[in-house]
Coordinates of N, CA and C in Angstrom, one line a residue:
X1080 N -10.8 -3.7 16.3 CA -9.5 -3.9 15.5 C -9.8 -4.0 14.1
X1081 N -8.9 -3.5 13.2 CA -9.0 -3.7 11.8 C -7.9 -4.7 11.4
X1082 N -8.3 -5.8 10.8 CA -7.4 -6.8 10.3 C -7.3 -6.7 8.8
X1083 N -6.0 -6.7 8.3 CA -5.7 -6.5 6.9 C -5.0 -7.7 6.4
X1084 N -5.4 -8.1 5.2 CA -4.8 -9.3 4.5 C -4.5 -9.0 3.1
X1085 N -3.2 -9.0 2.8 CA -2.7 -8.8 1.4 C -2.7 -10.0 0.6
X1086 N -2.9 -9.8 -0.7 CA -2.7 -10.9 -1.6 C -2.4 -10.4 -3.0
X1087 N -2.0 -11.2 -3.9 CA -1.7 -10.8 -5.3 C -0.3 -10.8 -5.7
X1088 N 0.6 -11.0 -4.7 CA 2.0 -11.0 -5.0 C 2.4 -12.2 -5.9
X1089 N 3.6 -12.1 -6.4 CA 4.1 -13.2 -7.2 C 5.4 -12.8 -7.8
X1090 N 5.8 -13.7 -8.8 CA 7.1 -13.4 -9.5 C 6.7 -13.1 -11.0
X1091 N 7.3 -12.0 -11.4 CA 7.0 -11.6 -12.8 C 8.3 -11.0 -13.4
X1092 N 8.4 -11.0 -14.7 CA 9.5 -10.5 -15.4 C 9.4 -9.0 -15.5
X1093 N 10.6 -8.3 -15.6 CA 10.6 -6.9 -15.7 C 9.7 -6.4 -16.9
X1094 N 8.9 -5.4 -16.6 CA 8.0 -4.9 -17.6 C 6.6 -5.4 -17.4
X1095 N 6.5 -6.4 -16.6 CA 5.2 -7.0 -16.3 C 4.3 -6.3 -15.3
X1096 N 3.2 -6.8 -15.0 CA 2.2 -6.2 -14.1 C 1.7 -7.1 -13.0
X1097 N 1.4 -6.6 -11.9 CA 0.7 -7.3 -10.8 C -0.3 -6.4 -10.2
X1098 N -1.4 -7.0 -9.6 CA -2.4 -6.2 -8.9 C -2.5 -6.8 -7.5
X1099 N -2.1 -6.0 -6.5 CA -2.2 -6.4 -5.1 C -3.5 -6.0 -4.5
X1100 N -4.0 -6.8 -3.6 CA -5.3 -6.5 -2.9 C -5.0 -6.5 -1.4
X1101 N -5.7 -5.7 -0.7 CA -5.7 -5.6 0.7 C -7.1 -5.6 1.2
X1102 N -7.6 -6.7 1.8 CA -8.9 -6.8 2.3 C -9.0 -6.5 3.8
X1103 N -9.8 -5.6 4.1 CA -9.9 -5.2 5.5 C -11.2 -5.8 6.1
X1104 N -11.0 -6.2 7.4 CA -12.2 -6.7 8.1 C -13.3 -5.7 8.2
X1105 N -12.9 -4.5 8.3 CA -13.8 -3.3 8.4 C -13.1 -2.2 7.7
X1106 N -13.6 -1.6 6.7 CA -12.9 -0.6 5.9 C -13.0 0.7 6.7
X1107 N -11.9 1.4 6.8 CA -11.9 2.7 7.6 C -12.9 3.7 7.1
X1108 N -13.3 4.6 8.0 CA -14.1 5.7 7.6 C -13.3 6.8 6.9
X1109 N -13.9 7.8 6.4 CA -13.1 8.9 5.9 C -12.3 9.5 7.0
X1110 N -11.3 10.4 6.6 CA -10.4 11.0 7.5 C -9.3 9.9 7.9
X1111 N -9.2 8.9 7.2 CA -8.2 7.9 7.4 C -7.3 7.7 6.2
X1112 N -6.1 7.2 6.4 CA -5.3 6.8 5.3 C -5.1 5.3 5.2
X1113 N -5.2 4.8 4.0 CA -4.8 3.4 3.7 C -3.5 3.6 2.9
X1114 N -2.6 2.7 3.1 CA -1.3 2.8 2.4 C -0.7 1.5 2.1
X1115 N 0.2 1.5 1.1 CA 1.0 0.4 0.7 C 2.5 0.8 1.1
X1116 N 3.1 -0.1 1.8 CA 4.6 0.0 2.0 C 5.3 -1.2 1.4
X1117 N 6.6 -1.1 1.3 CA 7.4 -2.2 0.9 C 8.7 -2.2 1.6
X1118 N 9.3 -3.4 1.7 CA 10.5 -3.5 2.3 C 11.3 -4.7 1.6
X1119 N 12.5 -4.3 1.1 CA 13.4 -5.2 0.5 C 14.4 -5.7 1.6
X1120 N 15.0 -6.9 1.4 CA 16.0 -7.3 2.3 C 17.1 -6.3 2.5
X1121 N 17.4 -6.1 3.8 CA 18.5 -5.2 4.1 C 18.2 -3.7 4.0
X1122 N 16.9 -3.4 3.6 CA 16.6 -2.0 3.5 C 15.4 -1.6 4.4
X1123 N 15.3 -0.3 4.6 CA 14.2 0.2 5.4 C 12.8 0.1 4.7
X1124 N 11.8 0.0 5.5 CA 10.5 0.0 5.0 C 10.2 1.4 4.4
X1125 N 9.7 1.4 3.2 CA 9.4 2.6 2.5 C 8.0 2.7 2.0
X1126 N 7.4 3.9 2.1 CA 6.1 4.2 1.6 C 6.0 4.1 0.1
X1127 N 5.0 3.5 -0.4 CA 4.7 3.3 -1.9 C 3.6 4.3 -2.3
X1128 N 2.5 4.2 -1.7 CA 1.3 5.0 -2.0 C 0.3 5.0 -0.9
X1129 N -0.5 6.0 -0.9 CA -1.6 6.1 0.1 C -2.8 6.6 -0.5
X1130 N -3.9 6.4 0.1 CA -5.2 7.0 -0.4 C -6.1 7.3 0.8
X1131 N -6.7 8.5 0.7 CA -7.7 8.9 1.8 C -8.9 8.1 1.6
X1132 N -9.4 7.6 2.7 CA -10.6 6.7 2.7 C -11.9 7.4 2.6
X1133 N -12.1 8.1 1.6 CA -13.4 8.7 1.2 C -13.5 8.6 -0.3
X1134 N -14.7 8.6 -0.9 CA -14.8 8.6 -2.3 C -14.0 9.7 -3.0
X1135 N -13.2 9.3 -4.0 CA -12.4 10.2 -4.7 C -11.2 10.7 -3.8
X1136 N -10.9 9.9 -2.8 CA -9.8 10.3 -1.9 C -8.5 10.7 -2.5
X1137 N -7.9 11.6 -1.9 CA -6.6 12.1 -2.4 C -5.5 10.9 -2.3
X1138 N -4.7 10.9 -3.3 CA -3.6 9.8 -3.3 C -2.3 10.5 -3.2
X1139 N -1.3 9.7 -2.7 CA 0.1 10.0 -2.7 C 0.9 8.9 -3.2
X1140 N 2.0 9.2 -3.9 CA 2.9 8.2 -4.4 C 4.3 8.6 -4.2
X1141 N 5.1 7.5 -4.0 CA 6.5 7.7 -3.9 C 7.0 8.1 -5.3
X1142 N 8.0 8.9 -5.4 CA 8.5 9.4 -6.7 C 9.0 8.2 -7.6
X1143 N 9.4 7.1 -6.9 CA 10.0 6.0 -7.7 C 8.9 5.2 -8.4
X1144 N 7.6 5.4 -8.0 CA 6.5 4.6 -8.6 C 5.5 5.4 -9.4
X1145 N 5.7 6.7 -9.3 CA 4.7 7.6 -10.0 C 4.7 7.3 -11.5
X1146 N 3.4 7.2 -12.0 CA 3.2 6.8 -13.4 C 3.2 5.4 -13.7
X1147 N 3.6 4.5 -12.7 CA 3.6 3.1 -12.9 C 2.6 2.4 -12.0
X1148 N 2.5 2.9 -10.8 CA 1.6 2.3 -9.8 C 0.3 3.1 -9.6
X1149 N -0.8 2.5 -9.4 CA -2.0 3.2 -9.1 C -2.7 2.6 -7.9
X1150 N -3.0 3.4 -6.9 CA -3.7 2.9 -5.7 C -5.2 3.2 -5.9
X1151 N -6.1 2.3 -5.4 CA -7.5 2.5 -5.5 C -8.2 1.8 -4.4
X1152 N -9.5 1.9 -4.3 CA -10.2 1.3 -3.2 C -11.7 1.0 -3.7
X1153 N -12.2 -0.1 -3.2 CA -13.6 -0.5 -3.4 C -14.2 -0.7 -2.1
X1154 N -15.1 0.3 -1.7 CA -15.7 0.3 -0.4 C -16.6 -0.8 -0.2
X1155 N -17.4 -1.2 -1.2 CA -18.3 -2.3 -1.1 C -17.6 -3.6 -0.8
X1156 N -16.4 -3.8 -1.2 CA -15.6 -5.0 -1.0 C -14.6 -4.9 0.2
X1157 N -14.6 -3.7 0.8 CA -13.6 -3.5 1.9 C -12.2 -3.8 1.4
X1158 N -11.9 -3.3 0.2 CA -10.6 -3.7 -0.4 C -9.9 -2.5 -1.0
X1159 N -8.6 -2.5 -0.8 CA -7.7 -1.5 -1.4 C -6.8 -2.3 -2.4
X1160 N -6.5 -1.6 -3.5 CA -5.7 -2.2 -4.5 C -4.5 -1.4 -4.8
X1161 N -3.5 -2.1 -5.4 CA -2.3 -1.5 -5.9 C -2.0 -2.1 -7.2
X1162 N -2.3 -1.4 -8.3 CA -2.0 -1.9 -9.7 C -0.6 -1.4 -10.0
X1163 N 0.2 -2.4 -10.3 CA 1.7 -2.2 -10.5 C 2.0 -2.6 -12.0
X1164 N 2.3 -1.6 -12.8 CA 2.7 -1.8 -14.1 C 4.2 -1.4 -14.4
X1165 N 4.7 -1.9 -15.5 CA 6.1 -1.6 -15.9 C 7.0 -1.9 -14.7
X1166 N 6.8 -3.1 -14.1 CA 7.6 -3.4 -12.9 C 9.1 -3.6 -13.3
X1167 N 9.9 -3.2 -12.3 CA 11.3 -3.2 -12.4 C 11.9 -4.1 -11.3
X1168 N 13.1 -4.6 -11.5 CA 13.7 -5.5 -10.5 C 13.8 -4.8 -9.1
X1169 N 14.0 -3.5 -9.1 CA 14.1 -2.7 -7.9 C 12.8 -2.6 -7.1
X1170 N 11.7 -3.0 -7.8 CA 10.4 -3.1 -7.1 C 10.3 -4.3 -6.2
X1171 N 11.2 -5.3 -6.3 CA 11.2 -6.5 -5.6 C 11.2 -6.2 -4.1
X1172 N 10.2 -6.7 -3.4 CA 10.1 -6.4 -1.9 C 8.9 -7.1 -1.4
X1173 N 8.8 -7.1 -0.1 CA 7.6 -7.6 0.6 C 6.7 -6.3 0.7
X1174 N 5.5 -6.4 0.2 CA 4.5 -5.3 0.2 C 3.5 -5.5 1.3
X1175 N 3.3 -4.4 2.1 CA 2.5 -4.4 3.2 C 1.3 -3.4 3.1
X1176 N 0.2 -3.7 3.6 CA -1.0 -2.8 3.6 C -1.0 -2.3 5.1
X1177 N -1.4 -1.0 5.2 CA -1.5 -0.4 6.5 C -2.6 0.6 6.5
X1178 N -3.1 0.9 7.7 CA -4.1 2.0 7.9 C -3.8 2.9 9.0
X1179 N -4.2 4.1 8.9 CA -3.9 5.1 10.0 C -5.0 6.1 10.2
X1180 N -5.2 6.4 11.5 CA -6.1 7.4 11.9 C -5.4 8.7 12.3
X1181 N -4.1 8.6 12.3 CA -3.3 9.7 12.9 C -3.1 10.8 11.9
X1182 N -3.0 12.0 12.4 CA -2.7 13.2 11.6 C -1.4 13.9 12.0
X1183 N -0.7 13.2 12.9 CA 0.5 13.8 13.5 C 1.8 13.6 12.7
X1184 N 1.8 12.7 11.7 CA 3.0 12.4 11.0 C 2.7 12.3 9.5
X1185 N 3.7 12.5 8.6 CA 3.5 12.4 7.2 C 2.9 11.1 6.8
X1186 N 2.3 11.0 5.6 CA 1.7 9.8 5.1 C 2.7 8.7 4.9
X1187 N 4.0 9.1 4.6 CA 5.0 8.2 4.3 C 5.8 7.6 5.5
X1188 N 5.4 8.1 6.7 CA 6.1 7.6 7.9 C 5.4 6.4 8.4
X1189 N 6.1 5.2 8.5 CA 5.5 4.0 9.0 C 5.0 4.1 10.4
X1190 N 5.6 5.0 11.2 CA 5.2 5.2 12.6 C 3.8 5.7 12.7
X1191 N 3.2 6.2 11.6 CA 1.9 6.8 11.6 C 0.8 5.7 11.7
X1192 N 1.1 4.5 11.2 CA 0.1 3.5 11.0 C -0.1 2.6 12.1
X1193 N -1.4 2.4 12.5 CA -1.7 1.5 13.6 C -1.9 0.1 13.3
X1194 N -2.4 -0.2 12.1 CA -2.7 -1.6 11.7 C -1.9 -2.0 10.4
X1195 N -1.4 -3.2 10.4 CA -0.6 -3.7 9.3 C -1.0 -5.1 9.0
X1196 N -0.9 -5.4 7.7 CA -1.1 -6.8 7.2 C 0.2 -7.5 7.3
X1197 N 0.2 -8.8 7.0 CA 1.4 -9.6 7.1 C 2.3 -9.5 5.8
X1198 N 1.8 -8.9 4.8 CA 2.6 -8.8 3.6 C 2.4 -9.8 2.5
X1199 N 2.7 -9.4 1.3 CA 2.7 -10.3 0.1 C 4.0 -10.0 -0.7
X1200 N 4.7 -11.1 -1.1 CA 6.0 -10.9 -1.7 C 5.8 -10.6 -3.2
X1201 N 6.5 -9.6 -3.7 CA 6.6 -9.3 -5.1 C 8.1 -9.5 -5.5
X1202 N 8.3 -10.3 -6.6 CA 9.6 -10.5 -7.1 C 9.6 -10.2 -8.6
X1203 N 10.5 -9.3 -9.0 CA 10.6 -8.9 -10.4 C 11.9 -9.3 -10.9
X1204 N 11.9 -10.2 -11.9 CA 13.2 -10.7 -12.5 C 13.6 -9.9 -13.8
X1205 N 14.8 -9.8 -14.0 CA 15.3 -9.2 -15.2 C 15.5 -10.1 -16.4

């Protein structure tokens, strides 16, 4: 089993930055996806970004965060990061880390992911 623990959430003003971390008990091998999802109250869980778990792995981003968020990983530390800049109130949500070995669904589909963290709250005030 792969256990994931998110951290780094908090409350910031619009325009500010946060860096989220996801520490894995065992970092996935290549041919896997690691991803960040978020879910605001009353809304569906949505994909934020993903990264292929190989050095220089391909990344994917939701249109709403392109140019503002950056996903990365540190294999030595078994950690994935999400650098969030120019935060907006609409970024407010619980952010979740997830990992997938499946190739049957798009990267943005939550059903693809087998392991999930418990989330870290991000609140952006205006």
